[in-house]
Amino acid sequence: MPLTTTDPELATILALARALAEDAGSIQRDRYETKLSIETKSAAIDLVTEVDRACEELIVKGIQAARPEDAILAEEGYGDDDDRARFRWIIDPLDGTTNFAHGFPRFCVSIGVEREGERVVAVVYDPLLEERFEAVRGEGAWLRDRRLTVTSETDFGRALVATGFAYDVHRSEDDNLASFHNVVKSARGIRRDGSAALDLCYVAAARLDAYWELKLHPWDVAAGFLIVEEAGGRITDFRGGPADREGREVASSNGPLHAALLAQLEPGAP
Ligand code: IPD
Ligand code: CA
Ligand code: CA
């Protein structure tokens, strides 16, 4: 049985988010390993391609046509954000741009929706594996017709853990390397696969036991946070405080491993 909801507002939004994520995903699939026009943004290693922009334009236009009253925060700047709107869509049109630009097969579309500031709908679509992770508040997290549950691992020494590095890593001292060192030395394995949204979905899907990263953005985490929460996982900042929807410090785990994960992480600048 796939994800359903009896809330008619959320059912409409879920259907739209699924359709837009799959349409954007098919652009990514078609353009994968083709010649791309690539530019840089905040740093020489922070890339944006024509495909990021085409996917965002498709998603934003689709929302504006169907739901002109909703606010949209989208990474490449096509949306109109407004804190006062009842619904707010938070979009990463292509999470994993570096991978996409190099032909490394790990990237996705991420769409999260808030109702009055509360995360309510999430869709993350991996177009190459054709995996659509999704969640509705109170209705669980799903992959196809499988309801997702985090792992039950209790020993950090048996944990598979993922992380990532911000685009200012060449020049910032707050670079995640001390935490990375600690986890390499204590967990069973560590991965840096290059898509924060998929990393969160993989915690939800019990493919990872934990994931952390700093200096993310709202579009990296809006969908993934709800998917982890609905799969029974935990998300906090690096001190165990509430999840930061801006993504500045993200520690996520199956729950039993959370204290052990936090113990490995070096808190950044307050
Ligand atoms: C990036 C990816 C990556 C993470 C970076 C993000 P982008 O997003 O999620 O895994 O380490 O911090 O900015 O730029 O590919 O959308
Ligand atoms: Ca991203
Ligand atoms: Ca992106």
Tab-separated table of N, CA, C and O and ligand atoms in Angstrom, residues 52 75-76 92-95 97, ligand 3:
chain	number	residue	atom	x	y	z
A	52	ASP	N	19.972	22.485	-13.386
A	52	ASP	CA	19.442	22.999	-12.109
A	52	ASP	C	18.360	24.031	-12.413
A	52	ASP	O	17.275	24.020	-11.823
A	75	GLU	N	16.112	27.225	-4.490
A	75	GLU	CA	17.552	27.516	-4.385
A	75	GLU	C	18.062	28.499	-5.422
A	75	GLU	O	18.846	29.393	-5.106
A	76	GLU	N	17.641	28.344	-6.665
A	76	GLU	CA	18.217	29.189	-7.718
A	76	GLU	C	17.477	30.517	-7.886
A	76	GLU	O	17.749	31.280	-8.812
A	92	ASP	N	14.816	22.204	-3.635
A	92	ASP	CA	16.141	22.046	-4.224
A	92	ASP	C	15.921	21.307	-5.539
A	92	ASP	O	15.619	20.116	-5.552
A	93	PRO	N	16.041	22.032	-6.659
A	93	PRO	CA	15.673	21.410	-7.937
A	93	PRO	C	16.609	20.288	-8.347
A	93	PRO	O	16.228	19.401	-9.100
A	94	LEU	N	17.872	20.373	-7.862
A	94	LEU	CA	18.853	19.329	-8.173
A	94	LEU	C	19.817	19.288	-6.994
A	94	LEU	O	20.659	20.185	-6.863
A	95	ASP	N	19.630	18.351	-6.134
A	95	ASP	CA	20.533	18.219	-4.985
A	95	ASP	C	21.595	17.194	-5.362
A	95	ASP	O	21.268	16.020	-5.605
A	97	THR	N	24.543	18.627	-7.349
A	97	THR	CA	24.965	19.207	-8.632
A	97	THR	C	26.387	18.798	-9.014
A	97	THR	O	26.669	18.546	-10.188
B	3	CA	CA	20.811	22.268	-5.649
